[in-house]
Amino acid sequence: MVEQLKHECGVAMIRLLKPLDYYENKYGTWAYGFNKLYLMMEKQHNRGQEGAGIASVSLKNEPGHEYMFREKAEGKDAITEVFSRVTPQMAGELLMGHLRYSTTGKSGLIYVHPFLRRNNWRAKNLCLCGNFNMTNIDEVFQFLTEQGQSPRIYGDSYITLELMGHRLDREVERLFEEAKGKGFEGLDITHYIDDNVCMANVLRKTMIHYDGGYVMCGLTGSGEMFAVRDPWGIRPAFYYRDDEIVALTSERPVLQTTFDLAAEDIHELQPGQALIVRKNGESHLEQIMQAQELSACSFERIYFSRGSDRDIYQERKRLGEQLTQPILKAIDGDVENTVFSYIPNTAEVAFYGMTDGFRKQHGEVRIEKVVWKDIKLRTFIADNSERNDLAAHVYDISYGSLRPYEDNLVIIDDSIVRGTTLRESIFKILDRLHPKKIVMVSSSPQIRYPDYYGIDMSRLEELCAFRAAIELIKERNMQQLIVDTYRKCKNQKESSENYVRAIYAPFTVEEINNKIVEMLRPTGMKSPVELVFQSIEGLHAACPHHPGDWYFTGHYPTPGGVRLVNQAFVNYVEETLRMQL
């Protein structure tokens, strides 16, 4: 992806099931758990580079001594920084880590996970982190305030902490009354509470309020550990259990590498399901919410997750191979005079699949590393006014990698989102090679709709496919379509219909492709350009177990997603077009 997106975060959890001295004796260090947590987080660095945090809970510390620890830091070196602060006093049986990419535009240490809610009762202490974005935070905030609460921060992470903390308080109070009814007194009541907290009760009464994609993870001061996945399975989580540990991460290869496991040893947390580890170390799976129609995120497979996963690697290869025929058409069948390449680094696996497809049909093909990612400039964190200038310097080319005016250049990327880097950098530098024709290939379909489940795509006008459709509407004097769509979006009540889909309905994929090229083509560029996108059918054929395709089709799995995309169109008309209809 030439323009990197901030996206869903990474989570890591470990529950040590043996006494702490067991690991020191067997592995030679008191920091065994922290070492594993560090590796799990570093192996997910791709999921968050704005901040990192860790937390631990010790089950042995007596009253008057700290038993719940947390460290947080900002910046690309945050993982190293937080682990540099780890001391033997922080050693505990429960460990949790988080890597953050902001999906809200908010920055600062206060927004870095984990979030911690303190209380003098061990069982009421709650530490949360997650890979999530909630689409109905306004409603949850209202629910909290109607109960008399006054959250100090308006954000889904903090509000979730307060809502779940409130339910945990009620659970502890229930157990307090239960213990008294059984005749317990003094510390025996405390021990009864700590030994009998039912996190399933807490999770059921908390997560039922949410619409969104999430994997929510947490620790309590009394020793409960849990992770719960959204009912649609939008966000991923994988876990492993043996007699020494229970561990959970956002990606499967992380567990394989950290604990030297086969893929078959690891299991995926199912939609609406929670992995719960009790204070005594017993773990079980519990269905917290009824599973909805599976909408596991296909963008995880195309781009976000590491390509080292066994299944993702093959899926990305299939995404590339399935494009053989449309590419062949774009180069008029002239394979002999075509150079194949890719945009580094995430499109590399799709490139292997694309070239494998051509070899199967046409024998050897010419491949070159035409484009280099020259310097580490993160264009997505720049303001819009700075992004174009930065984008122009992120990539460079291999001069002499093709024959000027004779060779076609086919170059694949995993997706085309805004088009900024294509316009400001990629097309300009490729034109210097004077190819006969540039065929720009995307292994994903056209991205037409924003995401509201954990990725920084919330504005329609940022998407080049949407801008192209609007330009076609204007050229063909179809502005009434904008008016009609706006009115439907503005008047949406409890509608489950994405009215924005009407904006694309009059046009073919090829018409939008041509308009995108026209819009992104830099002034003075001489080489002809053609776009080839993956089809929706091809996407589902390559990634059959991850049908979540709302980025491309507009079929949002939750009511909140539909509501927000309709509102995004209203915002576009009123703010960008400056129309009040």
Coordinates of C-alpha atoms in Angstrom, one line a residue:
M1 CA 0.0 0.0 0.0
V2 CA 1.7 3.2 -1.1
E3 CA -0.2 5.2 1.4
Q4 CA -0.1 3.5 4.7
L5 CA -3.2 3.6 6.8
K6 CA -3.4 3.8 10.6
H7 CA -5.5 0.9 11.5
E8 CA -6.6 -1.6 14.1
C9 CA -4.2 -2.1 17.0
G10 CA -2.4 -5.2 18.3
V11 CA -3.1 -7.0 21.6
A12 CA -1.0 -9.6 23.5
M13 CA -1.9 -11.5 26.7
I14 CA -0.1 -14.2 28.8
R15 CA -1.3 -16.0 31.8
L16 CA 1.4 -18.0 33.6
L17 CA -0.2 -21.1 35.1
K18 CA 2.7 -22.2 37.3
P19 CA 4.3 -20.4 40.3
L20 CA 6.7 -17.7 39.2
D21 CA 9.8 -19.5 40.5
Y22 CA 8.9 -22.4 38.2
Y23 CA 9.7 -20.3 35.1
E24 CA 12.9 -18.9 36.8
N25 CA 14.1 -22.4 37.5
K26 CA 13.2 -23.8 34.1
Y27 CA 14.1 -20.8 31.8
G28 CA 16.7 -19.1 33.9
T29 CA 15.1 -15.7 34.4
W30 CA 12.4 -14.1 36.5
A31 CA 11.4 -12.2 33.4
Y32 CA 10.2 -15.1 31.3
G33 CA 6.7 -13.8 31.0
F34 CA 7.8 -10.3 30.1
N35 CA 10.3 -11.6 27.6
K36 CA 7.5 -13.5 25.8
L37 CA 5.2 -10.5 26.0
Y38 CA 8.0 -8.3 24.5
L39 CA 8.4 -10.7 21.6
M40 CA 4.7 -10.9 21.0
M41 CA 4.5 -7.2 20.8
E42 CA 7.5 -6.7 18.6
K43 CA 6.1 -9.3 16.2
Q44 CA 3.0 -7.1 15.9
H45 CA 4.8 -3.8 15.5
N46 CA 3.1 -3.5 12.1
R47 CA -0.2 -3.0 14.0
G48 CA 0.8 0.1 15.9
Q49 CA 3.6 2.5 16.0
E50 CA 2.1 5.5 17.8
G51 CA 2.3 4.1 21.3
A52 CA 2.5 1.0 23.5
G53 CA 1.6 -0.1 26.9
I54 CA 1.9 -3.1 29.2
A55 CA 0.2 -4.2 32.5
S56 CA 0.8 -7.0 35.0
V57 CA -1.0 -8.4 38.0
S58 CA 0.7 -10.3 40.8
L59 CA -1.4 -12.8 42.7
K60 CA 1.0 -13.1 45.7
N61 CA 1.4 -9.5 46.9
E62 CA -0.1 -8.8 50.2
P63 CA -2.3 -5.7 51.2
G64 CA -0.1 -2.7 51.5
H65 CA 2.0 -3.7 48.5
E66 CA 1.3 -2.9 44.8
Y67 CA -0.1 -5.8 42.9
M68 CA -1.2 -4.2 39.6
F69 CA 1.3 -2.4 37.4
R70 CA 1.2 -0.5 34.2
E71 CA 3.6 1.3 31.9
K72 CA 2.9 3.3 28.8
A73 CA 4.9 5.3 26.2
E74 CA 4.4 7.1 22.9
G75 CA 6.4 7.0 19.7
K76 CA 7.9 4.4 17.4
D77 CA 10.2 3.2 20.1
A78 CA 7.5 2.9 22.7
I79 CA 7.8 -0.9 23.0
T80 CA 11.5 -0.7 23.9
E81 CA 10.8 2.2 26.3
V82 CA 8.1 0.5 28.3
F83 CA 10.1 -2.7 28.7
S84 CA 13.1 -0.8 29.8
R85 CA 11.1 0.2 32.9
V86 CA 10.2 -3.3 33.9
T87 CA 11.6 -4.4 37.3
P88 CA 11.4 -7.6 39.3
Q89 CA 8.8 -5.9 41.5
M90 CA 6.4 -6.0 38.5
A91 CA 6.6 -9.7 38.0
G92 CA 3.2 -11.3 37.9
E93 CA 1.1 -14.2 36.6
L94 CA -1.0 -12.0 34.4
L95 CA 0.6 -9.9 31.6
M96 CA -1.0 -7.8 28.9
G97 CA 0.3 -5.6 26.1
H98 CA -1.1 -3.2 23.5
L99 CA 0.2 -1.5 20.4
R100 CA -1.7 1.6 19.3
Y101 CA -2.6 3.3 16.1
S102 CA -5.0 6.2 16.6
T103 CA -8.2 5.8 14.7
T104 CA -9.7 9.0 16.1
G105 CA -6.9 11.5 15.4
K106 CA -6.4 12.0 19.2
S107 CA -2.8 11.7 20.5
G108 CA -1.1 11.9 23.8
L109 CA -0.2 9.4 26.6
I110 CA -3.7 9.7 28.0
Y111 CA -5.0 7.8 25.0
V112 CA -2.5 5.0 25.0
H113 CA -3.7 1.6 26.3
P114 CA -4.0 -0.1 28.7
F115 CA -6.6 1.9 30.7
L116 CA -6.7 1.3 34.4
R117 CA -9.5 1.8 36.9
R118 CA -8.3 1.7 40.5
N119 CA -10.1 0.6 43.7
N120 CA -9.2 -0.6 47.2
W121 CA -11.0 -3.8 46.6
R122 CA -8.7 -6.0 44.5
A123 CA -11.6 -7.5 42.5
K124 CA -12.8 -4.0 41.5
N125 CA -9.5 -3.0 39.9
L126 CA -9.8 -3.3 36.1
C127 CA -7.2 -2.9 33.3
L128 CA -8.4 -2.8 29.7
C129 CA -6.9 -2.7 26.3
G130 CA -8.3 -3.6 22.9
N131 CA -8.3 -3.6 19.1
F132 CA -11.5 -1.9 18.5
N133 CA -13.6 1.0 17.2
M134 CA -17.2 1.5 18.4
T135 CA -19.7 3.0 16.1
N136 CA -22.3 3.9 18.8
I137 CA -20.3 5.6 21.5
D138 CA -22.8 8.5 21.7
E139 CA -25.5 6.0 22.8
V140 CA -23.2 4.3 25.3
F141 CA -22.2 7.7 26.7
Q142 CA -25.8 8.6 27.1
F143 CA -26.5 5.2 28.8
L144 CA -23.7 5.9 31.3
T145 CA -24.8 9.4 32.1
E146 CA -28.4 8.4 32.6
Q147 CA -27.1 6.1 35.3
G148 CA -25.6 9.1 37.0
Q149 CA -22.0 8.6 35.9
S150 CA -19.8 11.4 34.6
P151 CA -17.0 10.1 32.5
R152 CA -13.9 12.4 32.5
I153 CA -13.0 11.6 28.9
Y154 CA -15.2 11.2 25.8
G155 CA -13.7 8.3 24.0
D156 CA -14.7 4.7 23.4
S157 CA -11.7 3.3 25.3
Y158 CA -12.3 5.3 28.5
I159 CA -16.1 4.9 28.3
T160 CA -15.8 1.2 27.9
L161 CA -13.6 1.1 31.0
E162 CA -16.2 3.0 33.0
L163 CA -19.1 0.9 31.8
M164 CA -17.3 -2.4 32.4
G165 CA -16.0 -1.1 35.7
H166 CA -19.5 -0.3 36.8
R167 CA -20.6 -3.8 35.9
L168 CA -17.6 -5.3 37.7
D169 CA -18.5 -3.2 40.8
R170 CA -22.0 -4.7 40.7
E171 CA -20.6 -8.2 40.4
V172 CA -18.4 -7.7 43.4
E173 CA -21.2 -6.3 45.4
R174 CA -23.4 -9.3 44.5
L175 CA -20.7 -11.6 45.8
F176 CA -20.3 -9.5 48.9
E177 CA -23.9 -10.0 49.8
E178 CA -23.7 -13.7 48.9
A179 CA -20.7 -14.1 51.1
K180 CA -22.4 -12.4 54.0
G181 CA -25.4 -14.7 53.5
K182 CA -23.1 -17.7 53.8
G183 CA -21.9 -16.4 57.1
F184 CA -18.4 -15.2 56.0
E185 CA -16.8 -12.3 57.9
G186 CA -13.7 -10.0 57.5
L187 CA -11.1 -11.2 55.0
D188 CA -13.0 -14.4 54.3
I189 CA -15.5 -12.2 52.4
T190 CA -12.7 -10.7 50.4
H191 CA -11.3 -14.1 49.6
Y192 CA -14.7 -15.4 48.6
I193 CA -15.2 -12.4 46.2
D194 CA -11.7 -12.8 44.7
D195 CA -12.2 -16.5 44.1
N196 CA -15.7 -16.3 42.6
V197 CA -15.8 -13.3 40.3
C198 CA -17.7 -14.3 37.1
M199 CA -16.4 -12.2 34.3
A200 CA -18.9 -13.8 31.9
N201 CA -21.6 -11.9 33.9
V202 CA -19.7 -8.7 33.5
L203 CA -19.0 -9.1 29.8
R204 CA -22.6 -10.0 29.0
K205 CA -23.9 -6.9 30.7
T206 CA -21.3 -4.7 29.2
M207 CA -20.7 -5.7 25.6
I208 CA -24.4 -6.0 24.7
H209 CA -24.4 -2.2 24.5
Y210 CA -21.9 -2.0 21.7
D211 CA -22.0 -1.8 18.0
G212 CA -18.6 -2.1 16.3
G213 CA -15.6 -4.3 15.6
Y214 CA -13.5 -5.3 18.6
V215 CA -11.3 -7.7 20.5
M216 CA -11.5 -6.4 24.1
C217 CA -8.9 -7.7 26.6
G218 CA -8.7 -7.2 30.3
L219 CA -7.2 -8.1 33.7
T220 CA -8.7 -7.6 37.2
G221 CA -6.8 -7.1 40.4
S222 CA -8.2 -10.4 41.7
G223 CA -6.6 -12.4 38.9
E224 CA -9.2 -12.7 36.2
M225 CA -8.0 -12.5 32.6
F226 CA -10.3 -12.3 29.5
A227 CA -10.6 -11.5 25.8
V228 CA -13.9 -11.1 24.0
R229 CA -14.5 -10.8 20.2
D230 CA -17.3 -8.9 18.5
P231 CA -20.3 -11.0 17.4
W232 CA -19.6 -10.4 13.7
G233 CA -16.0 -11.5 14.0
I234 CA -14.8 -8.3 12.4
R235 CA -11.5 -8.1 14.4
P236 CA -9.3 -11.1 14.8
A237 CA -7.8 -12.9 17.9
F238 CA -5.9 -16.2 18.3
Y239 CA -5.0 -18.1 21.4
Y240 CA -3.0 -21.0 22.7
R241 CA -3.2 -23.1 25.9
D242 CA -0.9 -25.7 27.5
D243 CA 0.0 -26.6 31.1
E244 CA 2.4 -23.6 31.5
I245 CA 0.6 -20.7 29.8
V246 CA -2.5 -19.3 28.2
A247 CA -1.6 -16.7 25.5
L248 CA -3.6 -14.6 23.0
T249 CA -2.6 -12.2 20.2
S250 CA -4.1 -10.5 17.2
E251 CA -2.3 -12.6 14.7
R252 CA -1.5 -16.4 14.6
P253 CA 2.1 -16.3 13.4
V254 CA 3.0 -14.3 16.5
L255 CA 2.1 -17.2 18.8
Q256 CA 3.8 -19.6 16.4
T257 CA 7.1 -17.7 16.6
T258 CA 7.0 -16.8 20.2
F259 CA 6.3 -20.3 21.5
D260 CA 7.6 -22.4 18.6
L261 CA 4.2 -23.8 17.6
A262 CA 2.5 -25.3 14.5
A263 CA -0.5 -23.5 13.0
E264 CA -2.7 -26.4 14.1
D265 CA -1.8 -25.7 17.8
I266 CA -3.4 -22.3 17.7
H267 CA -7.1 -21.6 17.7
E268 CA -9.1 -18.6 16.6
L269 CA -11.5 -16.9 19.1
Q270 CA -15.0 -17.1 17.5
P271 CA -17.5 -14.3 17.0
G272 CA -19.2 -13.3 20.3
Q273 CA -16.9 -15.7 22.2
A274 CA -14.7 -14.9 25.2
L275 CA -11.6 -16.7 26.5
I276 CA -11.7 -16.4 30.3
V277 CA -8.9 -17.5 32.6
R278 CA -10.0 -17.6 36.3
K279 CA -7.8 -16.7 39.3
N280 CA -7.0 -20.3 39.9
G281 CA -5.7 -20.7 36.3
E282 CA -8.6 -22.6 34.9
S283 CA -9.5 -21.4 31.4
H284 CA -12.6 -21.8 29.3
L285 CA -14.5 -20.4 26.3
E286 CA -17.8 -18.9 26.8
Q287 CA -20.4 -17.5 24.3
I288 CA -21.0 -14.0 25.6
M289 CA -23.2 -12.8 22.7
Q290 CA -25.0 -14.6 20.0
A291 CA -22.8 -14.8 16.8
Q292 CA -24.1 -12.8 13.9
E293 CA -23.5 -13.3 10.2
L294 CA -19.7 -13.7 9.9
S295 CA -18.1 -10.5 8.6
A296 CA -14.4 -11.2 9.3
C297 CA -12.4 -8.3 7.8
S298 CA -11.0 -9.1 4.4
F299 CA -8.6 -6.1 4.6
E300 CA -6.8 -8.1 7.3
R301 CA -5.9 -10.6 4.7
I302 CA -5.1 -8.2 1.9
Y303 CA -2.9 -5.8 3.9
F304 CA -3.1 -5.4 7.7
S305 CA -2.0 -8.7 9.1
R306 CA 1.5 -10.0 8.6
G307 CA 1.9 -12.0 5.4
S308 CA 3.9 -14.7 7.2
D309 CA 0.6 -16.4 8.3
R310 CA 0.3 -19.7 6.4
D311 CA -3.2 -19.0 5.1
I312 CA -2.8 -15.3 4.5
Y313 CA 0.4 -15.9 2.4
Q314 CA -1.6 -18.3 0.1
E315 CA -4.5 -15.9 -0.1
R316 CA -2.4 -13.0 -1.1
K317 CA -0.8 -15.1 -3.8
R318 CA -4.2 -16.1 -5.1
L319 CA -5.2 -12.4 -5.1
G320 CA -2.3 -11.7 -7.5
E321 CA -2.7 -14.8 -9.6
Q322 CA -6.4 -14.1 -10.2
L323 CA -5.5 -10.9 -12.0
T324 CA -3.6 -12.6 -14.8
Q325 CA -6.3 -12.4 -17.4
P326 CA -7.3 -8.7 -17.0
I327 CA -3.6 -7.8 -16.9
L328 CA -3.0 -9.8 -20.1
K329 CA -5.8 -7.8 -21.7
A330 CA -4.3 -4.5 -20.6
I331 CA -1.0 -5.3 -22.2
D332 CA -2.6 -6.6 -25.4
G333 CA -1.1 -10.0 -24.8
D334 CA 2.4 -8.7 -25.2
V335 CA 4.1 -10.6 -22.3
E336 CA 7.5 -10.7 -24.0
N337 CA 7.8 -6.9 -23.9
T338 CA 6.5 -6.4 -20.4
V339 CA 8.3 -6.0 -17.1
F340 CA 6.5 -7.0 -13.9
S341 CA 7.1 -5.4 -10.6
Y342 CA 5.5 -4.3 -7.3
I343 CA 5.2 -1.5 -4.8
P344 CA 7.2 -2.5 -1.7
N345 CA 6.7 -3.9 0.7
T346 CA 3.2 -5.3 1.4
A347 CA 2.4 -6.1 -2.2
E348 CA 5.3 -8.5 -2.6
V349 CA 3.4 -11.7 -2.0
A350 CA 0.6 -10.7 -4.4
F351 CA 3.4 -10.0 -6.9
Y352 CA 4.6 -13.6 -6.5
G353 CA 1.1 -14.9 -7.2
M354 CA 0.7 -12.6 -10.2
T355 CA 4.0 -13.7 -11.8
D356 CA 3.2 -17.4 -11.0
G357 CA 0.0 -17.0 -12.9
F358 CA 1.8 -15.7 -16.0
R359 CA 4.4 -18.4 -15.8
K360 CA 1.8 -21.1 -15.8
Q361 CA 0.3 -19.7 -19.0
H362 CA 3.3 -18.0 -20.8
G363 CA 6.5 -19.4 -19.4
E364 CA 9.1 -17.2 -17.9
V365 CA 8.4 -13.5 -17.5
R366 CA 10.6 -10.5 -16.9
I367 CA 10.7 -9.2 -13.4
E368 CA 12.5 -6.3 -11.9
K369 CA 12.5 -4.3 -8.6
V370 CA 11.5 -1.1 -10.3
V371 CA 10.3 0.8 -7.2
W372 CA 12.2 1.3 -4.0
K373 CA 10.9 2.6 -0.7
D374 CA 13.7 5.0 -0.3
I375 CA 13.2 6.6 3.1
K376 CA 10.9 6.0 6.1
L377 CA 8.5 8.9 5.8
R378 CA 5.1 8.2 7.3
T379 CA 2.8 10.3 5.0
F380 CA -0.3 9.3 6.9
I381 CA 0.7 11.2 10.0
A382 CA 1.2 14.5 8.1
D383 CA -1.4 17.1 7.8
N384 CA -3.1 17.2 4.4
S385 CA -1.1 20.3 3.4
E386 CA 2.2 18.4 4.1
R387 CA 1.2 15.0 2.7
N388 CA 1.7 15.8 -1.0
D389 CA 5.3 17.1 -0.4
L390 CA 6.3 14.1 1.7
A391 CA 4.7 11.6 -0.6
A392 CA 6.8 12.8 -3.5
H393 CA 10.0 11.6 -1.7
V394 CA 9.0 8.3 -0.2
Y395 CA 9.8 6.2 -3.3
D396 CA 12.5 6.0 -6.0
I397 CA 13.1 3.9 -9.1
S398 CA 15.7 1.5 -10.5
Y399 CA 16.9 3.4 -13.6
G400 CA 17.5 1.3 -16.6
S401 CA 15.2 -1.5 -15.4
L402 CA 13.2 -1.5 -18.6
R403 CA 13.6 -0.6 -22.3
P404 CA 12.3 2.9 -22.9
Y405 CA 9.3 3.2 -25.2
E406 CA 9.4 -0.6 -25.9
D407 CA 8.4 -2.3 -22.6
N408 CA 5.1 -2.2 -20.8
L409 CA 5.4 -1.9 -17.0
V410 CA 2.9 -3.9 -14.9
I411 CA 3.2 -2.9 -11.2
I412 CA 1.1 -4.3 -8.5
D413 CA 0.0 -2.8 -5.1
D414 CA -2.2 -4.3 -2.5
S415 CA -4.7 -1.4 -2.6
I416 CA -5.3 2.1 -3.8
V417 CA -7.0 4.3 -1.3
R418 CA -6.5 8.1 -1.6
G419 CA -4.2 8.1 -4.6
T420 CA -2.0 10.9 -3.2
T421 CA 1.3 8.9 -3.5
L422 CA 0.4 7.7 -7.0
R423 CA -0.2 11.3 -8.1
E424 CA 2.7 13.0 -6.3
S425 CA 5.4 10.3 -6.5
I426 CA 4.8 6.9 -8.2
F427 CA 3.4 8.0 -11.5
K428 CA 6.0 10.8 -11.8
I429 CA 9.0 8.5 -11.2
L430 CA 7.7 5.7 -13.3
D431 CA 7.3 8.1 -16.2
R432 CA 11.0 8.8 -16.1
L433 CA 11.6 5.2 -17.3
H434 CA 9.5 6.0 -20.4
P435 CA 7.5 2.7 -20.5
K436 CA 5.3 2.0 -23.5
K437 CA 2.4 1.7 -21.0
I438 CA 2.0 1.5 -17.3
V439 CA -0.6 -1.0 -15.9
M440 CA -1.2 -0.2 -12.3
V441 CA -2.7 -3.2 -10.6
S442 CA -4.5 -3.4 -7.2
S443 CA -4.9 -6.8 -5.6
S444 CA -8.0 -5.5 -3.8
P445 CA -11.1 -4.1 -5.4
Q446 CA -11.8 -0.3 -5.6
I447 CA -12.1 1.1 -2.0
R448 CA -15.4 3.0 -2.2
Y449 CA -16.5 3.3 1.4
P450 CA -15.0 4.4 4.7
D451 CA -14.3 2.0 7.5
Y452 CA -15.7 2.5 11.0
Y453 CA -14.3 -0.6 12.7
G454 CA -10.8 0.5 13.4
I455 CA -9.1 2.1 10.4
D456 CA -8.5 5.8 9.7
M457 CA -10.9 6.0 6.7
S458 CA -13.9 8.0 7.9
R459 CA -14.3 10.7 5.2
L460 CA -15.7 9.7 1.8
E461 CA -13.9 12.5 -0.1
E462 CA -10.5 11.0 0.9
L463 CA -11.2 8.0 -1.3
C464 CA -10.2 8.4 -5.0
A465 CA -12.9 6.1 -6.2
F466 CA -15.6 8.2 -4.5
R467 CA -14.1 11.4 -6.0
A468 CA -14.1 9.8 -9.4
A469 CA -17.7 8.9 -9.1
I470 CA -18.6 12.4 -8.1
E471 CA -16.7 13.9 -11.1
L472 CA -18.6 11.5 -13.4
I473 CA -21.9 12.7 -11.9
K474 CA -20.9 16.3 -12.5
E475 CA -19.7 15.7 -16.1
R476 CA -23.0 14.0 -17.0
N477 CA -25.2 16.6 -15.3
M478 CA -26.5 14.0 -12.9
Q479 CA -26.3 16.3 -9.8
Q480 CA -29.9 15.4 -8.9
L481 CA -28.5 12.0 -7.8
I482 CA -26.3 13.9 -5.2
V483 CA -29.4 15.8 -4.0
D484 CA -31.6 12.7 -3.7
T485 CA -28.9 10.7 -1.9
Y486 CA -28.2 13.6 0.5
R487 CA -31.9 13.8 1.4
K488 CA -32.2 10.1 2.1
C489 CA -29.0 10.1 4.2
K490 CA -30.1 13.3 6.0
N491 CA -33.5 11.7 6.9
Q492 CA -32.3 8.3 7.9
K493 CA -34.0 7.0 11.0
E494 CA -33.4 3.4 11.8
S495 CA -32.8 2.5 8.2
S496 CA -30.5 -0.4 7.5
E497 CA -29.8 0.9 3.9
N498 CA -26.5 2.4 2.8
Y499 CA -27.9 5.1 0.5
V500 CA -24.3 6.1 -0.6
R501 CA -24.2 3.0 -2.8
A502 CA -26.5 4.9 -5.3
I503 CA -23.6 7.2 -6.1
Y504 CA -21.7 4.4 -7.8
A505 CA -24.7 2.6 -9.4
P506 CA -24.7 4.4 -12.8
F507 CA -21.1 3.6 -13.6
T508 CA -19.0 0.6 -14.5
V509 CA -15.8 -0.3 -12.8
E510 CA -13.9 0.7 -16.0
E511 CA -15.6 4.1 -16.1
I512 CA -14.5 4.8 -12.6
N513 CA -11.0 3.4 -13.3
N514 CA -10.6 5.8 -16.3
K515 CA -11.7 8.8 -14.2
I516 CA -9.3 7.8 -11.4
V517 CA -6.4 7.8 -13.9
E518 CA -7.5 11.1 -15.3
M519 CA -7.6 12.6 -11.8
L520 CA -4.3 11.1 -10.5
R521 CA -2.3 11.7 -13.7
P522 CA 0.4 14.3 -13.0
T523 CA 0.7 17.3 -15.3
G524 CA 3.2 16.6 -18.0
M525 CA 3.1 12.8 -17.7
K526 CA 3.6 11.1 -21.1
S527 CA 3.2 7.4 -20.4
P528 CA -0.3 5.9 -20.9
V529 CA -1.8 4.4 -17.7
E530 CA -4.4 1.8 -17.2
L531 CA -5.8 0.6 -13.8
V532 CA -6.7 -3.0 -13.1
F533 CA -8.5 -3.8 -9.9
Q534 CA -9.4 -7.1 -8.2
S535 CA -13.0 -8.0 -8.6
I536 CA -15.4 -8.6 -5.6
E537 CA -15.8 -12.2 -6.8
G538 CA -12.1 -12.6 -7.0
L539 CA -11.7 -11.3 -3.5
H540 CA -14.1 -13.8 -2.0
A541 CA -12.6 -16.6 -4.0
A542 CA -9.2 -15.8 -2.6
C543 CA -10.4 -15.2 1.0
P544 CA -13.4 -17.4 1.4
H545 CA -13.4 -17.3 5.2
H546 CA -13.3 -13.5 5.5
P547 CA -16.4 -12.2 3.8
G548 CA -16.3 -8.7 5.4
D549 CA -16.1 -6.5 2.3
W550 CA -17.8 -3.2 3.3
Y551 CA -14.8 -1.2 2.1
F552 CA -15.6 -2.3 -1.4
T553 CA -19.3 -3.1 -1.5
G554 CA -20.8 -0.8 1.2
H555 CA -22.4 -3.8 2.9
Y556 CA -21.7 -2.9 6.5
P557 CA -22.3 -5.7 9.0
T558 CA -23.7 -3.5 11.8
P559 CA -26.3 -0.8 12.0
G560 CA -23.8 1.6 13.3
G561 CA -21.6 1.3 10.2
V562 CA -24.6 2.0 7.9
R563 CA -25.6 5.0 10.0
L564 CA -22.1 6.5 9.9
V565 CA -21.6 6.1 6.1
N566 CA -24.9 7.9 5.5
Q567 CA -23.8 10.6 7.9
A568 CA -20.4 10.8 6.1
F569 CA -22.2 11.7 2.9
V570 CA -24.2 14.4 4.6
N571 CA -21.0 15.8 6.0
Y572 CA -19.4 15.7 2.5
V573 CA -22.3 17.6 0.9
E574 CA -22.5 20.2 3.6
E575 CA -18.8 20.7 4.3
T576 CA -17.0 20.0 1.0
L577 CA -19.7 20.9 -1.5
R578 CA -21.0 23.5 0.9
M579 CA -24.6 22.7 0.0
Q580 CA -27.5 22.8 2.5
L581 CA -30.3 21.0 0.8

